């Protein structure tokens, strides 16, 4: 069934008729079993009525339940088929993420090295200028 607000007529029809029928049938069957355990004499004397009740409801509920189960099974099949693709995608994404982290760390190290080199060059230039100034003062 579609997303909320995008339900088709068939989606709404299933929600309003088929699903309540399935739930009613399951409830009635559960009630008959529970009653049979709790008060077997009542169920045995009215067995034909209980069977008729379940048969009337199951006329719609059983085929609808079969359809719902087939839809679920097809969704599960699709999900299982997609697992391999998803796992491959996750492996590739993880490899790319790890490579990105390595590249970022390498870039940070290169930057630090470049800064140290620039600092050393700057210190050498400053020292050279100081020496030049000192020699100019002496003259």
mmCIF file of C-alpha atoms in Angstrom:
data_model
loop_
_atom_site.group_PDB
_atom_site.id
_atom_site.type_symbol
_atom_site.label_atom_id
_atom_site.label_comp_id
_atom_site.label_asym_id
_atom_site.label_seq_id
_atom_site.Cartn_x
_atom_site.Cartn_y
_atom_site.Cartn_z
ATOM 1 C CA UNK A 1 0.000 0.000 0.000
ATOM 2 C CA UNK A 2 1.200 3.461 -0.879
ATOM 3 C CA UNK A 3 2.475 6.264 1.275
ATOM 4 C CA UNK A 4 0.046 8.182 3.420
ATOM 5 C CA UNK A 5 -1.947 10.552 1.234
ATOM 6 C CA UNK A 6 -1.062 8.680 -1.964
ATOM 7 C CA UNK A 7 -3.370 5.717 -1.369
ATOM 8 C CA UNK A 8 -5.219 4.465 -4.419
ATOM 9 C CA UNK A 9 -8.843 3.397 -4.368
ATOM 10 C CA UNK A 10 -7.711 -0.228 -4.105
ATOM 11 C CA UNK A 11 -5.462 0.580 -1.138
ATOM 12 C CA UNK A 12 -8.330 2.246 0.689
ATOM 13 C CA UNK A 13 -10.672 -0.640 -0.208
ATOM 14 C CA UNK A 14 -8.222 -3.204 1.170
ATOM 15 C CA UNK A 15 -7.756 -1.202 4.374
ATOM 16 C CA UNK A 16 -11.487 -0.799 4.932
ATOM 17 C CA UNK A 17 -12.799 -4.223 3.914
ATOM 18 C CA UNK A 18 -10.193 -6.934 3.456
ATOM 19 C CA UNK A 19 -7.998 -6.261 6.478
ATOM 20 C CA UNK A 20 -10.943 -6.041 8.930
ATOM 21 C CA UNK A 21 -12.309 -9.279 7.445
ATOM 22 C CA UNK A 22 -8.975 -11.038 7.985
ATOM 23 C CA UNK A 23 -8.802 -9.758 11.560
ATOM 24 C CA UNK A 24 -12.420 -10.783 12.210
ATOM 25 C CA UNK A 25 -11.755 -14.273 10.866
ATOM 26 C CA UNK A 26 -8.618 -14.663 12.991
ATOM 27 C CA UNK A 27 -10.500 -13.368 16.038
ATOM 28 C CA UNK A 28 -13.433 -15.724 15.469
ATOM 29 C CA UNK A 29 -11.133 -18.714 14.947
ATOM 30 C CA UNK A 30 -9.176 -17.814 18.089
ATOM 31 C CA UNK A 31 -12.410 -17.425 20.030
ATOM 32 C CA UNK A 32 -13.661 -20.858 18.918
ATOM 33 C CA UNK A 33 -10.383 -22.485 19.935
ATOM 34 C CA UNK A 34 -10.315 -20.654 23.270
ATOM 35 C CA UNK A 35 -13.950 -21.531 23.925
ATOM 36 C CA UNK A 36 -13.199 -25.158 23.004
ATOM 37 C CA UNK A 37 -10.432 -25.243 25.591
ATOM 38 C CA UNK A 38 -12.336 -23.339 28.265
ATOM 39 C CA UNK A 39 -15.846 -24.839 27.771
ATOM 40 C CA UNK A 40 -15.658 -27.779 25.364
ATOM 41 C CA UNK A 41 -19.253 -28.843 25.970
ATOM 42 C CA UNK A 42 -20.612 -25.554 24.512
ATOM 43 C CA UNK A 43 -18.458 -25.814 21.419
ATOM 44 C CA UNK A 44 -19.363 -29.448 20.809
ATOM 45 C CA UNK A 45 -23.099 -28.771 21.044
ATOM 46 C CA UNK A 46 -22.865 -25.736 18.712
ATOM 47 C CA UNK A 47 -20.106 -27.039 16.463
ATOM 48 C CA UNK A 48 -22.139 -26.672 13.252
ATOM 49 C CA UNK A 49 -22.846 -23.011 14.033
ATOM 50 C CA UNK A 50 -19.209 -22.259 14.770
ATOM 51 C CA UNK A 51 -18.102 -24.014 11.597
ATOM 52 C CA UNK A 52 -20.676 -22.076 9.550
ATOM 53 C CA UNK A 53 -19.531 -18.771 11.083
ATOM 54 C CA UNK A 54 -15.897 -19.467 10.289
ATOM 55 C CA UNK A 55 -16.768 -20.694 6.778
ATOM 56 C CA UNK A 56 -18.746 -17.533 5.962
ATOM 57 C CA UNK A 57 -15.955 -15.225 7.106
ATOM 58 C CA UNK A 58 -13.196 -17.359 5.574
ATOM 59 C CA UNK A 59 -14.824 -17.107 2.127
ATOM 60 C CA UNK A 60 -13.325 -13.632 1.863
ATOM 61 C CA UNK A 61 -10.573 -13.783 4.467
ATOM 62 C CA UNK A 62 -8.597 -16.821 3.305
ATOM 63 C CA UNK A 63 -8.055 -15.694 -0.327
ATOM 64 C CA UNK A 64 -7.275 -12.169 0.886
ATOM 65 C CA UNK A 65 -4.815 -13.526 3.437
ATOM 66 C CA UNK A 66 -3.217 -15.641 0.709
ATOM 67 C CA UNK A 67 -2.812 -12.541 -1.449
ATOM 68 C CA UNK A 68 -1.295 -10.569 1.435
ATOM 69 C CA UNK A 69 1.143 -13.407 2.131
ATOM 70 C CA UNK A 70 2.129 -13.628 -1.571
ATOM 71 C CA UNK A 71 2.761 -9.867 -1.617
ATOM 72 C CA UNK A 72 4.869 -10.182 1.538
ATOM 73 C CA UNK A 73 6.799 -13.083 0.016
ATOM 74 C CA UNK A 74 7.532 -11.109 -3.156
ATOM 75 C CA UNK A 75 8.747 -8.160 -1.058
ATOM 76 C CA UNK A 76 11.011 -10.497 0.902
ATOM 77 C CA UNK A 77 12.370 -11.975 -2.341
ATOM 78 C CA UNK A 78 13.152 -8.500 -3.672
ATOM 79 C CA UNK A 79 14.769 -7.554 -0.369
ATOM 80 C CA UNK A 80 16.938 -10.679 -0.414
ATOM 81 C CA UNK A 81 17.923 -10.029 -4.042
ATOM 82 C CA UNK A 82 18.936 -6.480 -3.125
ATOM 83 C CA UNK A 83 21.096 -7.583 -0.194
ATOM 84 C CA UNK A 84 24.066 -8.399 -2.425
ATOM 85 C CA UNK A 85 23.837 -5.063 -4.197
ATOM 86 C CA UNK A 86 23.537 -3.201 -0.881
ATOM 87 C CA UNK A 87 26.515 -5.041 0.600
ATOM 88 C CA UNK A 88 28.641 -4.267 -2.462
ATOM 89 C CA UNK A 89 27.594 -0.618 -2.253
ATOM 90 C CA UNK A 90 28.509 -0.504 1.456
ATOM 91 C CA UNK A 91 31.928 -2.036 0.737
ATOM 92 C CA UNK A 92 32.641 0.515 -1.976
ATOM 93 C CA UNK A 93 31.384 3.389 0.193
ATOM 94 C CA UNK A 94 33.529 2.240 3.133
ATOM 95 C CA UNK A 95 36.589 1.934 0.891
ATOM 96 C CA UNK A 96 35.990 5.430 -0.481
ATOM 97 C CA UNK A 97 35.467 6.814 3.021
ATOM 98 C CA UNK A 98 38.703 5.230 4.258
ATOM 99 C CA UNK A 99 40.594 6.535 1.222
ATOM 100 C CA UNK A 100 39.145 9.999 1.870
ATOM 101 C CA UNK A 101 40.318 9.875 5.503
ATOM 102 C CA UNK A 102 43.790 8.791 4.374
ATOM 103 C CA UNK A 103 43.895 11.604 1.798
ATOM 104 C CA UNK A 104 42.785 14.171 4.380
ATOM 105 C CA UNK A 105 45.424 13.010 6.876
ATOM 106 C CA UNK A 106 48.085 13.084 4.156
ATOM 107 C CA UNK A 107 46.978 16.570 3.180
ATOM 108 C CA UNK A 108 47.194 17.719 6.804
ATOM 109 C CA UNK A 109 50.694 16.230 7.127
ATOM 110 C CA UNK A 110 51.778 17.841 3.847
ATOM 111 C CA UNK A 111 50.422 21.160 5.087
ATOM 112 C CA UNK A 112 52.306 20.843 8.391
ATOM 113 C CA UNK A 113 55.502 19.991 6.539
ATOM 114 C CA UNK A 114 55.021 22.920 4.177
ATOM 115 C CA UNK A 115 54.431 25.254 7.143
ATOM 116 C CA UNK A 116 57.600 24.024 8.880
ATOM 117 C CA UNK A 117 59.595 24.471 5.681
ATOM 118 C CA UNK A 118 58.173 27.969 5.220
ATOM 119 C CA UNK A 119 58.944 28.779 8.858
ATOM 120 C CA UNK A 120 62.535 27.636 8.470
ATOM 121 C CA UNK A 121 62.927 29.618 5.260
ATOM 122 C CA UNK A 122 61.444 32.666 6.960
ATOM 123 C CA UNK A 123 63.799 32.298 9.949
ATOM 124 C CA UNK A 124 66.779 32.034 7.595
ATOM 125 C CA UNK A 125 65.691 35.153 5.711
ATOM 126 C CA UNK A 126 65.178 37.070 8.965
ATOM 127 C CA UNK A 127 68.591 35.959 10.236
ATOM 128 C CA UNK A 128 70.190 36.998 6.968
ATOM 129 C CA UNK A 129 68.515 40.416 7.212
ATOM 130 C CA UNK A 130 69.683 40.779 10.826
ATOM 131 C CA UNK A 131 73.224 39.984 9.760
ATOM 132 C CA UNK A 132 72.964 42.479 6.958
ATOM 133 C CA UNK A 133 71.649 45.157 9.324
ATOM 134 C CA UNK A 134 74.433 44.396 11.818
ATOM 135 C CA UNK A 135 77.091 44.678 9.162
ATOM 136 C CA UNK A 136 75.580 47.943 7.956
ATOM 137 C CA UNK A 137 75.616 49.345 11.514
ATOM 138 C CA UNK A 138 79.274 48.451 11.911
ATOM 139 C CA UNK A 139 80.342 50.258 8.777
#
